[in-house]
CSV table of C-alpha atoms in Angstrom, one decimal:
chain,number,residue,atom,x,y,z
P,1,MET,CA,-3.3,-12.8,-31.6
P,2,ARG,CA,-6.4,-14.2,-33.2
P,3,ASP,CA,-5.3,-17.7,-32.1
P,4,TYR,CA,-4.9,-16.6,-28.5
P,5,LEU,CA,-8.3,-15.0,-28.5
P,6,ARG,CA,-9.8,-18.2,-29.9
P,7,ILE,CA,-8.1,-20.3,-27.2
P,8,LEU,CA,-9.5,-18.0,-24.5
P,9,ALA,CA,-13.0,-18.1,-26.1
P,10,ALA,CA,-12.9,-21.9,-26.2
P,11,ASN,CA,-12.1,-22.0,-22.5
P,12,TRP,CA,-14.4,-19.2,-21.4
P,13,MET,CA,-16.2,-21.3,-18.8
P,14,VAL,CA,-13.0,-22.2,-17.0
P,15,ILE,CA,-11.9,-18.6,-17.0
P,16,ALA,CA,-15.3,-17.5,-15.8
P,17,ILE,CA,-15.4,-20.0,-12.9
P,18,ALA,CA,-11.9,-19.1,-11.8
P,19,THR,CA,-12.8,-15.4,-11.9
P,20,VAL,CA,-15.9,-15.9,-9.8
P,21,LEU,CA,-14.2,-18.2,-7.3
P,22,SER,CA,-11.3,-15.7,-6.9
P,23,ALA,CA,-13.8,-12.8,-6.4
P,24,GLY,CA,-15.5,-14.9,-3.7
P,25,ALA,CA,-12.2,-15.6,-2.0
P,26,GLY,CA,-11.6,-11.8,-1.9
P,27,TYR,CA,-15.0,-11.2,-0.3
P,28,VAL,CA,-14.4,-13.9,2.3
P,29,SER,CA,-11.1,-12.4,3.2
P,30,THR,CA,-12.9,-9.1,4.2
P,31,LEU,CA,-15.1,-11.1,6.5
P,32,ILE,CA,-12.4,-13.0,8.4
P,33,GLU,CA,-9.6,-10.4,8.4
P,34,GLN,CA,-8.6,-8.9,11.8
P,35,PRO,CA,-10.3,-5.5,12.4
P,36,GLN,CA,-8.1,-2.4,12.4
P,37,TYR,CA,-8.5,0.9,14.3
P,38,THR,CA,-6.9,4.3,13.9
P,39,ALA,CA,-6.4,7.1,16.4
P,40,SER,CA,-4.9,10.5,15.7
P,41,VAL,CA,-3.4,13.5,17.4
P,42,LYS,CA,-2.2,16.9,16.1
P,43,LEU,CA,1.1,18.6,17.1
P,44,PHE,CA,1.7,22.3,16.4
P,45,ALA,CA,5.2,23.6,15.8
P,46,THR,CA,6.2,26.8,17.5
P,47,VAL,CA,9.4,28.9,17.5
P,48,ALA,CA,10.4,31.2,20.4
P,49,GLY,CA,10.7,34.9,19.6
P,50,ASP,CA,9.4,38.4,20.3
P,51,SER,CA,5.8,39.2,19.9
P,52,GLY,CA,6.4,41.7,17.0
P,53,VAL,CA,5.0,41.2,13.6
P,54,ARG,CA,8.4,40.6,12.0
P,55,ALA,CA,9.5,38.2,14.7
P,56,ALA,CA,6.2,36.3,14.4
P,57,GLN,CA,6.7,36.0,10.6
P,58,GLN,CA,10.2,34.8,11.1
P,59,GLY,CA,9.0,32.3,13.7
P,60,ASP,CA,6.4,31.0,11.3
P,61,LEU,CA,9.0,30.5,8.6
P,62,GLY,CA,11.3,28.8,11.1
P,63,ALA,CA,8.6,26.4,12.2
P,64,THR,CA,7.6,25.5,8.6
P,65,ALA,CA,11.3,24.8,7.8
P,66,ARG,CA,11.4,22.3,10.7
P,67,MET,CA,8.3,20.3,9.8
P,68,THR,CA,10.1,17.8,7.6
P,69,THR,CA,12.5,17.0,10.3
P,70,TYR,CA,9.7,16.6,12.9
P,71,GLN,CA,8.0,14.3,10.5
P,72,GLN,CA,11.0,12.1,10.2
P,73,MET,CA,11.5,12.2,14.0
P,74,ALA,CA,8.0,10.7,14.5
P,75,THR,CA,9.2,7.3,13.2
P,76,SER,CA,12.7,7.5,14.6
P,77,SER,CA,14.0,4.7,16.7
P,78,ILE,CA,14.3,7.1,19.7
P,79,VAL,CA,10.7,8.1,19.7
P,80,LEU,CA,9.5,4.6,18.9
P,81,GLN,CA,11.6,2.9,21.6
P,82,ARG,CA,10.5,5.4,24.3
P,83,THR,CA,6.9,4.7,23.4
P,84,ILE,CA,7.5,0.9,23.5
P,85,ASP,CA,9.1,1.2,26.9
P,86,GLN,CA,6.5,3.6,28.3
P,87,LEU,CA,3.6,1.3,27.3
P,88,LYS,CA,5.5,-2.0,27.7
P,89,LEU,CA,4.5,-3.0,24.2
P,90,ASP,CA,5.4,-6.5,22.9
P,91,THR,CA,6.8,-5.2,19.6
P,92,THR,CA,9.9,-3.9,17.9
P,93,THR,CA,10.6,-0.4,16.7
P,94,GLY,CA,10.5,-1.7,13.1
P,95,GLU,CA,7.1,-3.2,13.6
P,96,LEU,CA,5.7,-0.2,15.4
P,97,ALA,CA,7.0,2.1,12.6
P,98,THR,CA,4.7,0.3,10.1
P,99,GLU,CA,1.7,1.3,12.3
P,100,VAL,CA,2.6,5.0,12.4
P,101,LEU,CA,1.7,7.6,9.8
P,102,ALA,CA,3.0,11.2,10.1
P,103,VAL,CA,1.6,13.7,7.6
P,104,ILE,CA,2.1,17.4,7.1
P,105,ALA,CA,0.3,19.6,4.6
P,106,PRO,CA,2.3,21.9,2.4
P,107,LYS,CA,3.5,25.1,4.2
P,108,SER,CA,1.7,23.9,7.3
P,109,VAL,CA,3.1,23.9,10.9
P,110,VAL,CA,0.7,21.2,12.0
P,111,LEU,CA,1.8,17.5,12.1
P,112,ASP,CA,-1.0,14.9,11.9
P,113,LEU,CA,0.1,11.7,13.7
P,114,THR,CA,-1.9,8.5,13.2
P,115,VAL,CA,-1.5,5.0,14.7
P,116,SER,CA,-3.2,1.9,13.4
P,117,ALA,CA,-3.7,-1.1,15.7
P,118,SER,CA,-5.9,-4.2,16.0
P,119,GLU,CA,-7.5,-2.8,19.2
P,120,ALA,CA,-9.0,0.6,19.6
P,121,SER,CA,-7.5,1.1,23.1
P,122,ARG,CA,-4.0,0.3,21.9
P,123,ALA,CA,-4.3,2.7,19.0
P,124,ILE,CA,-5.4,5.5,21.4
P,125,ASP,CA,-2.7,4.8,24.0
P,126,THR,CA,0.0,4.5,21.4
P,127,VAL,CA,-0.7,7.6,19.5
P,128,ASN,CA,-0.9,9.7,22.7
P,129,ALA,CA,2.3,8.3,24.0
P,130,LEU,CA,4.0,8.7,20.7
P,131,GLY,CA,2.9,12.3,20.4
P,132,GLY,CA,4.2,13.1,23.9
P,133,ASN,CA,7.5,11.5,23.2
P,134,LEU,CA,7.9,13.3,19.9
P,135,ALA,CA,7.1,16.6,21.6
P,136,ARG,CA,9.7,16.0,24.3
P,137,LEU,CA,12.3,15.0,21.7
P,138,SER,CA,11.7,18.2,19.8
P,139,GLN,CA,12.4,20.1,22.9
P,140,GLU,CA,15.6,18.2,23.6
P,141,VAL,CA,16.9,18.7,20.0
P,142,GLU,CA,16.1,22.5,20.1
P,143,SER,CA,17.2,23.0,23.7
P,144,THR,CA,19.4,26.0,24.7
P,145,ASP,CA,20.3,27.6,28.0
P,146,ASP,CA,17.3,29.8,27.7
P,147,GLY,CA,15.0,26.9,26.8
P,148,PRO,CA,14.0,25.3,23.5
P,149,VAL,CA,14.1,27.7,20.5
P,150,ALA,CA,11.4,25.6,18.9
P,151,GLU,CA,9.2,22.7,19.8
P,152,LEU,CA,6.1,20.6,18.9
P,153,VAL,CA,3.1,21.1,21.1
P,154,PRO,CA,0.3,18.4,21.2
P,155,VAL,CA,-3.1,19.9,20.5
P,156,GLY,CA,-5.2,17.8,22.9
P,157,GLY,CA,-5.0,14.1,22.8
P,158,ALA,CA,-6.8,11.2,21.1
P,159,THR,CA,-9.9,10.0,23.0
P,160,GLY,CA,-11.4,7.7,20.4
P,161,ALA,CA,-10.5,5.5,17.5
P,162,GLN,CA,-12.1,4.8,14.2
P,163,ARG,CA,-12.5,1.3,12.7
P,164,VAL,CA,-11.0,1.0,9.3
P,165,GLU,CA,-13.7,-0.7,7.1
P,166,SER,CA,-12.4,-2.8,4.2
P,167,SER,CA,-13.8,-2.1,0.8
P,168,ILE,CA,-15.8,-5.1,-0.4
P,169,VAL,CA,-15.8,-3.6,-4.0
P,170,ASP,CA,-12.0,-3.4,-4.0
P,171,ALA,CA,-11.7,-7.0,-2.6
P,172,LEU,CA,-14.1,-8.3,-5.3
P,173,THR,CA,-12.3,-6.4,-8.0
P,174,LEU,CA,-8.8,-7.4,-7.0
P,175,GLY,CA,-9.8,-11.1,-6.4
P,176,GLY,CA,-11.7,-11.3,-9.7
P,177,GLY,CA,-8.9,-9.6,-11.6
P,178,ILE,CA,-6.3,-12.0,-10.2
P,179,GLY,CA,-8.5,-15.0,-11.0
P,180,PHE,CA,-9.1,-13.9,-14.6
P,181,ALA,CA,-5.5,-13.1,-15.3
P,182,LEU,CA,-4.1,-16.3,-13.8
P,183,SER,CA,-6.7,-18.5,-15.4
P,184,ALA,CA,-6.1,-16.9,-18.8
P,185,VAL,CA,-2.4,-17.3,-18.6
P,186,LEU,CA,-2.7,-21.0,-17.5
P,187,VAL,CA,-5.2,-21.7,-20.4
P,188,LEU,CA,-2.8,-20.2,-22.9
P,189,ALA,CA,0.2,-22.0,-21.4
P,190,ARG,CA,-1.6,-25.3,-21.5
P,191,ALA,CA,-2.5,-24.8,-25.2
P,192,LEU,CA,1.0,-23.8,-26.1
P,193,ILE,CA,2.5,-26.7,-24.3
P,194,ARG,CA,0.2,-29.2,-26.0
P,195,ASP,CA,1.0,-27.3,-29.3
P,196,ARG,CA,-2.1,-28.3,-31.1
P,197,ALA,CA,-4.3,-26.6,-33.6
P,198,VAL,CA,-7.4,-25.0,-32.2
P,199,HIS,CA,-9.1,-23.6,-35.3
P,200,ARG,CA,-9.7,-24.5,-39.0
P,201,SER,CA,-7.5,-21.5,-40.1
P,202,GLN,CA,-4.5,-23.1,-38.4
P,203,LEU,CA,-5.0,-26.4,-40.2
P,204,ASN,CA,-5.3,-24.5,-43.5
P,205,ASN,CA,-2.1,-22.7,-42.7
P,206,PHE,CA,-0.3,-25.9,-41.9
P,207,VAL,CA,-1.5,-27.5,-45.2
P,208,GLU,CA,-0.5,-24.5,-47.2
P,209,GLN,CA,2.9,-24.5,-45.6
P,210,SER,CA,3.3,-28.3,-46.3
P,211,ILE,CA,2.3,-27.8,-49.9
P,212,SER,CA,4.7,-24.9,-50.4
P,213,THR,CA,7.5,-26.9,-48.9
P,214,SER,CA,6.8,-29.9,-51.2
P,215,VAL,CA,6.7,-27.7,-54.3
P,216,VAL,CA,10.0,-26.1,-53.4
P,217,ARG,CA,11.6,-29.5,-52.8
P,218,LYS,CA,10.3,-30.9,-56.2
P,219,THR,CA,11.5,-27.7,-58.0
P,220,VAL,CA,15.0,-28.0,-56.4
P,221,THR,CA,15.1,-31.7,-57.3
């Protein structure tokens, strides 16, 4: 371990330069990357029932139990394909799924639906269409002769989008960390491949081993 540390110390300038350059590359990447925008809508789960207290309690439990299913339906191929067809998007269901985030809080009957896109208008249009298609699918799945027994109801619609700002600190840290680790590994690999002594203690060790070997051979002889 001491030898490895000595190798790194002897090549500290190379490692430092590589770290700084990598951190700079991380910073530049934040300047040239394509901007991202997010838009969100909320959908509220309701269950049909009487207006009594017990019925309301049972309805709340029923809505809560359905939330995980509704969350999975948000990125189902049916909802995604309907959204693509409605907006005539030039994408696939798999690609659109990577832009969608559906979140539910524990014991909550509210689904937060968020879409990320490179344009604010696309994020807004997509999340509104996605929320509408998800609500309609929930009605179809829960449909009975007397109407849906449960459904998702959009709470308003998205009217604006937020730009996702990249963290410069994270980019510098990640870039610098990768540069440091990679340069350290390469420096150690180069020294091991060349297989040479880099410190006086190594030479002393080689000499002692040689002397010990010679003494053993003479004793045996």
